[in-house]
PDB file of C-alpha atoms in Angstrom:
ATOM      1  CA  ASN A  84      90.565 105.930  99.066  1.00  0.00           C
ATOM      2  CA  ALA A  85      92.283 105.174  96.572  1.00  0.00           C
ATOM      3  CA  GLY A  86      95.720 105.404  97.510  1.00  0.00           C
ATOM      4  CA  VAL A  87      99.013 106.279  95.303  1.00  0.00           C
ATOM      5  CA  THR A  88      97.494 105.940  91.942  1.00  0.00           C
ATOM      6  CA  GLN A  89     100.390 105.842  88.714  1.00  0.00           C
ATOM      7  CA  THR A  90      99.529 106.860  85.320  1.00  0.00           C
ATOM      8  CA  PRO A  91      99.652 105.463  82.072  1.00  0.00           C
ATOM      9  CA  LYS A  92     100.278 102.024  83.131  1.00  0.00           C
ATOM     10  CA  PHE A  93     102.153 100.552  79.648  1.00  0.00           C
ATOM     11  CA  GLN A  94     104.166 103.355  77.427  1.00  0.00           C
ATOM     12  CA  VAL A  95     106.055 102.809  74.503  1.00  0.00           C
ATOM     13  CA  LEU A  96     108.635 105.286  73.411  1.00  0.00           C
ATOM     14  CA  LYS A  97     110.763 106.183  70.344  1.00  0.00           C
ATOM     15  CA  THR A  98     114.348 107.458  71.326  1.00  0.00           C
ATOM     16  CA  GLY A  99     113.994 111.214  72.018  1.00  0.00           C
ATOM     17  CA  GLN A 100     110.621 111.720  73.127  1.00  0.00           C
ATOM     18  CA  SER A 101     109.575 112.786  76.165  1.00  0.00           C
ATOM     19  CA  MET A 102     106.935 112.001  78.704  1.00  0.00           C
ATOM     20  CA  THR A 103     104.733 112.052  81.917  1.00  0.00           C
ATOM     21  CA  LEU A 104     103.970 109.782  83.949  1.00  0.00           C
ATOM     22  CA  GLN A 105     101.367 110.704  86.857  1.00  0.00           C
ATOM     23  CA  CYS A 106     101.285 109.921  89.753  1.00  0.00           C
ATOM     24  CA  ALA A 107      98.513 110.974  92.743  1.00  0.00           C
ATOM     25  CA  GLN A 108      97.955 109.897  96.296  1.00  0.00           C
ATOM     26  CA  ASP A 109      95.010 110.612  98.319  1.00  0.00           C
ATOM     27  CA  MET A 110      96.073 110.152 102.067  1.00  0.00           C
ATOM     28  CA  ASN A 111      97.524 113.487 102.258  1.00  0.00           C
ATOM     29  CA  HIS A 112     100.831 111.637 102.646  1.00  0.00           C
ATOM     30  CA  GLU A 113     103.764 115.155 102.847  1.00  0.00           C
ATOM     31  CA  TYR A 114     106.790 112.608 101.384  1.00  0.00           C
ATOM     32  CA  MET A 115     106.126 111.380  97.963  1.00  0.00           C
ATOM     33  CA  SER A 116     109.279 109.814  95.623  1.00  0.00           C
ATOM     34  CA  TRP A 117     109.680 107.847  92.489  1.00  0.00           C
ATOM     35  CA  TYR A 118     111.473 105.215  91.901  1.00  0.00           C
ATOM     36  CA  ARG A 119     112.982 102.662  89.076  1.00  0.00           C
ATOM     37  CA  GLN A 120     113.263  99.372  89.138  1.00  0.00           C
ATOM     38  CA  ASP A 121     115.228  97.542  86.857  1.00  0.00           C
ATOM     39  CA  PRO A 122     115.272  93.127  86.790  1.00  0.00           C
ATOM     40  CA  GLY A 123     118.831  92.207  90.245  1.00  0.00           C
ATOM     41  CA  MET A 124     119.350  96.201  90.719  1.00  0.00           C
ATOM     42  CA  GLY A 125     116.322  96.443  93.062  1.00  0.00           C
ATOM     43  CA  LEU A 126     115.223  99.386  93.471  1.00  0.00           C
ATOM     44  CA  ARG A 127     116.537 103.119  92.611  1.00  0.00           C
ATOM     45  CA  LEU A 128     115.241 106.188  93.872  1.00  0.00           C
ATOM     46  CA  ILE A 129     114.877 108.732  91.256  1.00  0.00           C
ATOM     47  CA  HIS A 130     113.928 111.691  92.639  1.00  0.00           C
ATOM     48  CA  TYR A 131     111.733 112.138  96.026  1.00  0.00           C
ATOM     49  CA  SER A 132     110.447 115.509  97.967  1.00  0.00           C
ATOM     50  CA  VAL A 133     109.102 115.809 100.871  1.00  0.00           C
ATOM     51  CA  GLY A 134     105.959 119.034 100.555  1.00  0.00           C
ATOM     52  CA  ALA A 135     104.470 120.754  97.890  1.00  0.00           C
ATOM     53  CA  GLY A 136     107.884 122.749  95.887  1.00  0.00           C
ATOM     54  CA  ILE A 137     110.038 120.613  97.682  1.00  0.00           C
ATOM     55  CA  THR A 138     112.018 118.245  95.061  1.00  0.00           C
ATOM     56  CA  ASP A 139     115.270 116.904  96.410  1.00  0.00           C
ATOM     57  CA  GLN A 140     117.521 114.306  93.689  1.00  0.00           C
ATOM     58  CA  GLY A 141     118.130 110.417  94.270  1.00  0.00           C
ATOM     59  CA  GLU A 142     120.296 108.224  92.828  1.00  0.00           C
ATOM     60  CA  VAL A 143     119.734 107.674  89.731  1.00  0.00           C
ATOM     61  CA  PRO A 144     118.008 111.502  88.487  1.00  0.00           C
ATOM     62  CA  ASN A 145     119.559 112.004  85.247  1.00  0.00           C
ATOM     63  CA  GLY A 146     117.555 112.406  82.189  1.00  0.00           C
ATOM     64  CA  TYR A 147     113.997 112.622  84.498  1.00  0.00           C
ATOM     65  CA  ASN A 148     112.540 115.715  86.204  1.00  0.00           C
ATOM     66  CA  VAL A 149     109.713 116.339  88.811  1.00  0.00           C
ATOM     67  CA  SER A 150     107.898 118.844  90.123  1.00  0.00           C
ATOM     68  CA  ARG A 151     105.677 119.138  93.539  1.00  0.00           C
ATOM     69  CA  SER A 152     102.857 121.996  93.399  1.00  0.00           C
ATOM     70  CA  THR A 153     100.523 120.311  95.361  1.00  0.00           C
ATOM     71  CA  THR A 154     100.810 118.148  98.140  1.00  0.00           C
ATOM     72  CA  GLU A 155      98.381 115.175  96.220  1.00  0.00           C
ATOM     73  CA  ASP A 156     100.532 114.899  92.802  1.00  0.00           C
ATOM     74  CA  PHE A 157     104.005 114.509  91.962  1.00  0.00           C
ATOM     75  CA  PRO A 158     104.749 113.721  88.268  1.00  0.00           C
ATOM     76  CA  LEU A 159     107.888 112.143  86.660  1.00  0.00           C
ATOM     77  CA  ARG A 160     109.154 113.561  83.445  1.00  0.00           C
ATOM     78  CA  LEU A 161     111.573 111.962  80.472  1.00  0.00           C
ATOM     79  CA  LEU A 162     112.806 115.256  78.859  1.00  0.00           C
ATOM     80  CA  SER A 163     114.168 112.669  75.703  1.00  0.00           C
ATOM     81  CA  ALA A 164     114.155 109.160  76.484  1.00  0.00           C
ATOM     82  CA  ALA A 165     116.574 107.147  75.451  1.00  0.00           C
ATOM     83  CA  PRO A 166     116.670 103.421  75.529  1.00  0.00           C
ATOM     84  CA  SER A 167     118.831 102.797  78.341  1.00  0.00           C
ATOM     85  CA  GLN A 168     115.428 104.397  80.965  1.00  0.00           C
ATOM     86  CA  THR A 169     113.010 101.154  79.638  1.00  0.00           C
ATOM     87  CA  SER A 170     112.086 100.239  83.466  1.00  0.00           C
ATOM     88  CA  VAL A 171     109.395  99.657  86.147  1.00  0.00           C
ATOM     89  CA  TYR A 172     108.783 103.157  87.813  1.00  0.00           C
ATOM     90  CA  PHE A 173     107.182 102.666  91.099  1.00  0.00           C
ATOM     91  CA  CYS A 174     105.547 106.268  92.644  1.00  0.00           C
ATOM     92  CA  ALA A 175     105.865 106.060  96.678  1.00  0.00           C
ATOM     93  CA  SER A 176     104.012 107.778  99.606  1.00  0.00           C
ATOM     94  CA  SER A 177     104.298 108.646 102.931  1.00  0.00           C
ATOM     95  CA  TYR A 178     103.479 110.002 106.123  1.00  0.00           C
ATOM     96  CA  GLY A 179     106.573 111.992 106.365  1.00  0.00           C
ATOM     97  CA  VAL A 180     109.608 111.902 106.274  1.00  0.00           C
ATOM     98  CA  SER A 181     111.246 110.145 109.544  1.00  0.00           C
ATOM     99  CA  GLY A 182     110.545 106.184 110.176  1.00  0.00           C
ATOM    100  CA  ASN A 183     107.510 105.898 108.411  1.00  0.00           C
ATOM    101  CA  THR A 184     106.696 103.348 106.116  1.00  0.00           C
ATOM    102  CA  ILE A 185     105.826 104.106 102.063  1.00  0.00           C
ATOM    103  CA  TYR A 186     103.204 102.937  99.755  1.00  0.00           C
ATOM    104  CA  PHE A 187     103.581 102.282  96.577  1.00  0.00           C
ATOM    105  CA  GLY A 188     101.715 102.246  93.312  1.00  0.00           C
ATOM    106  CA  GLU A 189     101.219 100.388  90.591  1.00  0.00           C
ATOM    107  CA  GLY A 190     104.080 100.056  88.534  1.00  0.00           C
ATOM    108  CA  SER A 191     104.412 101.781  85.146  1.00  0.00           C
ATOM    109  CA  TRP A 192     105.910  99.752  82.051  1.00  0.00           C
ATOM    110  CA  LEU A 193     107.534 101.641  80.209  1.00  0.00           C
ATOM    111  CA  THR A 194     109.712 100.409  76.647  1.00  0.00           C
ATOM    112  CA  VAL A 195     112.171 103.232  75.020  1.00  0.00           C
ATOM    113  CA  VAL A 196     112.901 102.049  71.326  1.00  0.00           C
TER     114      VAL A 196
ATOM    115  CA  GLY B 161     124.778 107.485 100.789  1.00  0.00           C
ATOM    116  CA  GLU B 162     122.848 104.599 102.668  1.00  0.00           C
ATOM    117  CA  ASN B 163     124.933 100.755 100.886  1.00  0.00           C
ATOM    118  CA  VAL B 164     122.035  97.864 101.726  1.00  0.00           C
ATOM    119  CA  GLU B 165     123.311  94.295 100.587  1.00  0.00           C
ATOM    120  CA  GLN B 166     120.535  91.439  99.843  1.00  0.00           C
ATOM    121  CA  HIS B 167     121.192  88.097 100.242  1.00  0.00           C
ATOM    122  CA  PRO B 168     120.152  85.242  98.547  1.00  0.00           C
ATOM    123  CA  SER B 169     119.100  86.652  95.555  1.00  0.00           C
ATOM    124  CA  THR B 170     117.189  83.459  95.071  1.00  0.00           C
ATOM    125  CA  LEU B 171     116.097  80.883  97.329  1.00  0.00           C
ATOM    126  CA  SER B 172     114.244  77.181  95.921  1.00  0.00           C
ATOM    127  CA  VAL B 173     112.172  75.544  99.120  1.00  0.00           C
ATOM    128  CA  GLN B 174     110.772  72.833  99.729  1.00  0.00           C
ATOM    129  CA  GLU B 175     107.055  73.736 101.512  1.00  0.00           C
ATOM    130  CA  GLY B 176     106.869  73.830 105.196  1.00  0.00           C
ATOM    131  CA  ASP B 177     110.240  74.599 105.425  1.00  0.00           C
ATOM    132  CA  SER B 178     111.894  77.573 106.943  1.00  0.00           C
ATOM    133  CA  ALA B 179     113.307  80.776 104.668  1.00  0.00           C
ATOM    134  CA  VAL B 180     116.172  83.089 105.461  1.00  0.00           C
ATOM    135  CA  ILE B 181     116.793  86.705 103.827  1.00  0.00           C
ATOM    136  CA  LYS B 182     119.609  88.471 104.889  1.00  0.00           C
ATOM    137  CA  CYS B 183     120.439  91.875 104.621  1.00  0.00           C
ATOM    138  CA  THR B 184     122.986  94.577 106.220  1.00  0.00           C
ATOM    139  CA  TYR B 185     123.466  98.036 105.750  1.00  0.00           C
ATOM    140  CA  SER B 186     126.513 100.457 105.979  1.00  0.00           C
ATOM    141  CA  ASP B 187     124.654 103.418 107.998  1.00  0.00           C
ATOM    142  CA  SER B 188     124.318 103.270 111.562  1.00  0.00           C
ATOM    143  CA  ALA B 189     121.848 106.125 112.009  1.00  0.00           C
ATOM    144  CA  SER B 190     120.043 103.893 109.720  1.00  0.00           C
ATOM    145  CA  ASN B 191     116.671 103.243 111.618  1.00  0.00           C
ATOM    146  CA  TYR B 192     113.643 101.443 110.624  1.00  0.00           C
ATOM    147  CA  PHE B 193     113.572  98.457 108.704  1.00  0.00           C
ATOM    148  CA  PRO B 194     110.538  97.706 106.867  1.00  0.00           C
ATOM    149  CA  TRP B 195     110.462  94.571 103.985  1.00  0.00           C
ATOM    150  CA  TYR B 196     108.153  94.012 101.155  1.00  0.00           C
ATOM    151  CA  LYS B 197     106.465  91.295  99.277  1.00  0.00           C
ATOM    152  CA  GLN B 198     106.627  91.814  95.419  1.00  0.00           C
ATOM    153  CA  GLU B 199     104.715  89.068  93.627  1.00  0.00           C
ATOM    154  CA  LEU B 200     105.464  88.768  89.514  1.00  0.00           C
ATOM    155  CA  GLY B 201     103.695  92.422  87.968  1.00  0.00           C
ATOM    156  CA  LYS B 202     102.328  94.016  91.633  1.00  0.00           C
ATOM    157  CA  ARG B 203     103.687  97.072  93.502  1.00  0.00           C
ATOM    158  CA  PRO B 204     105.649  95.450  96.662  1.00  0.00           C
ATOM    159  CA  GLN B 205     103.642  95.338  99.416  1.00  0.00           C
ATOM    160  CA  LEU B 206     104.545  95.638 103.247  1.00  0.00           C
ATOM    161  CA  ILE B 207     105.066  92.488 105.720  1.00  0.00           C
ATOM    162  CA  ILE B 208     106.527  93.359 108.086  1.00  0.00           C
ATOM    163  CA  ASP B 209     109.182  95.718 109.283  1.00  0.00           C
ATOM    164  CA  ILE B 210     110.979  96.464 112.530  1.00  0.00           C
ATOM    165  CA  ARG B 211     112.497  99.868 114.161  1.00  0.00           C
ATOM    166  CA  SER B 212     116.011 100.074 116.163  1.00  0.00           C
ATOM    167  CA  ASN B 213     114.861 100.022 119.102  1.00  0.00           C
ATOM    168  CA  VAL B 214     113.826  96.521 118.900  1.00  0.00           C
ATOM    169  CA  GLY B 215     115.287  93.312 118.335  1.00  0.00           C
ATOM    170  CA  GLU B 216     112.733  90.743 116.809  1.00  0.00           C
ATOM    171  CA  LYS B 217     109.606  91.256 116.102  1.00  0.00           C
ATOM    172  CA  LYS B 218     107.173  88.284 114.981  1.00  0.00           C
ATOM    173  CA  ASP B 219     103.972  88.837 113.428  1.00  0.00           C
ATOM    174  CA  GLN B 220     102.517  85.085 112.720  1.00  0.00           C
ATOM    175  CA  ARG B 221     104.487  83.192 110.105  1.00  0.00           C
ATOM    176  CA  ILE B 222     107.202  86.365 110.032  1.00  0.00           C
ATOM    177  CA  ALA B 223     109.801  87.240 111.589  1.00  0.00           C
ATOM    178  CA  VAL B 224     112.339  89.832 111.384  1.00  0.00           C
ATOM    179  CA  THR B 225     115.560  90.069 113.473  1.00  0.00           C
ATOM    180  CA  LEU B 226     117.935  93.264 113.727  1.00  0.00           C
ATOM    181  CA  ASN B 227     121.447  92.880 114.242  1.00  0.00           C
ATOM    182  CA  LYS B 228     122.103  97.080 114.954  1.00  0.00           C
ATOM    183  CA  THR B 229     126.065  96.783 116.156  1.00  0.00           C
ATOM    184  CA  ALA B 230     126.606  93.740 113.530  1.00  0.00           C
ATOM    185  CA  LYS B 231     124.510  96.409 111.337  1.00  0.00           C
ATOM    186  CA  HIS B 232     122.123  93.201 109.667  1.00  0.00           C
ATOM    187  CA  PHE B 233     118.451  92.180 109.816  1.00  0.00           C
ATOM    188  CA  SER B 234     116.479  88.819 108.652  1.00  0.00           C
ATOM    189  CA  LEU B 235     113.136  87.903 107.507  1.00  0.00           C
ATOM    190  CA  HIS B 236     111.916  84.642 108.454  1.00  0.00           C
ATOM    191  CA  ILE B 237     109.959  82.817 106.900  1.00  0.00           C
ATOM    192  CA  THR B 238     108.388  79.785 108.938  1.00  0.00           C
ATOM    193  CA  GLU B 239     106.067  77.002 107.275  1.00  0.00           C
ATOM    194  CA  THR B 240     106.295  77.704 104.410  1.00  0.00           C
ATOM    195  CA  GLN B 241     103.738  78.344 101.506  1.00  0.00           C
ATOM    196  CA  PRO B 242     103.238  77.660  97.843  1.00  0.00           C
ATOM    197  CA  GLU B 243     102.201  81.526  97.954  1.00  0.00           C
ATOM    198  CA  ASP B 244     104.822  82.541 100.190  1.00  0.00           C
ATOM    199  CA  SER B 245     106.529  82.815  96.590  1.00  0.00           C
ATOM    200  CA  ALA B 246     107.457  86.074  95.743  1.00  0.00           C
ATOM    201  CA  VAL B 247     110.537  88.455  95.473  1.00  0.00           C
ATOM    202  CA  TYR B 248     111.166  90.488  98.739  1.00  0.00           C
ATOM    203  CA  PHE B 249     113.248  92.817  98.709  1.00  0.00           C
ATOM    204  CA  CYS B 250     114.635  94.573 102.652  1.00  0.00           C
ATOM    205  CA  ALA B 251     115.116  98.003 102.981  1.00  0.00           C
ATOM    206  CA  ALA B 252     116.630 100.419 105.085  1.00  0.00           C
ATOM    207  CA  ARG B 253     116.197 104.382 106.269  1.00  0.00           C
ATOM    208  CA  GLY B 254     117.992 106.753 108.440  1.00  0.00           C
ATOM    209  CA  ARG B 255     118.499 110.151 109.110  1.00  0.00           C
ATOM    210  CA  ASN B 256     121.759 110.173 107.217  1.00  0.00           C
ATOM    211  CA  THR B 257     120.539 109.061 104.829  1.00  0.00           C
ATOM    212  CA  GLY B 258     118.184 112.252 103.995  1.00  0.00           C
ATOM    213  CA  ASN B 259     115.400 109.717 105.304  1.00  0.00           C
ATOM    214  CA  GLN B 260     115.472 108.038 101.949  1.00  0.00           C
ATOM    215  CA  PHE B 261     114.486 104.480 101.526  1.00  0.00           C
ATOM    216  CA  TYR B 262     117.576 102.039 100.427  1.00  0.00           C
ATOM    217  CA  PHE B 263     116.617  98.953  99.073  1.00  0.00           C
ATOM    218  CA  GLY B 264     118.606  95.257  98.659  1.00  0.00           C
ATOM    219  CA  THR B 265     118.415  93.468  95.614  1.00  0.00           C
ATOM    220  CA  GLY B 266     115.821  91.375  95.180  1.00  0.00           C
ATOM    221  CA  THR B 267     115.293  87.476  96.674  1.00  0.00           C
ATOM    222  CA  SER B 268     113.290  85.307  94.603  1.00  0.00           C
ATOM    223  CA  LEU B 269     112.183  82.334  96.565  1.00  0.00           C
ATOM    224  CA  THR B 270     109.910  80.059  95.072  1.00  0.00           C
ATOM    225  CA  VAL B 271     108.590  77.124  97.528  1.00  0.00           C
ATOM    226  CA  ILE B 272     108.212  73.921  95.384  1.00  0.00           C
ATOM    227  CA  PRO B 273     104.603  72.238  96.952  1.00  0.00           C
TER     228      PRO B 273
END
């Protein structure tokens, strides 16, 4: 049981490039989400999914796309990277959408130059 | 949506003293309140949580209290140790916010030996 696995751990992008952050969980969790963490701003929700085929926007969705074709995977796509997207990204999952805590991946450090 | 405020942003205590971190939330329908500890370069990890039908929960040196009327909850760490030094995040999850987690901005706790 690996939990929540994120790749890559570190990435440097040039402005305008696109990339995908991968996230997979092996706990059969229905709920998956992506957060970004910036100094002094805590964790902010980007996108989330309550099950395969269902996604929705969080607090800061602009510039990001997601899809959920399987229960296990929830990739985050940066369409055209901007320096403002320099951040630490965390994928998270939980058993359900009511009252259960979430488990985080190890994080992906992204720098856009 | 939900708004979670966390104070203080930084906290220094002498080893053996107690530390208290406070959070307020805005959505009266929020019903689950976890606390996470994040060490430098690591993922946030759950340390304690409380549900809205409980006023207090304790786990060894860590306790959380919830005041639903005032919409605030607090983390109490007693007999602090240097290994308690980390950033602590509170969060709230509730029905009126699509069961999403909203996080406070974090408290950087330093325990001075």
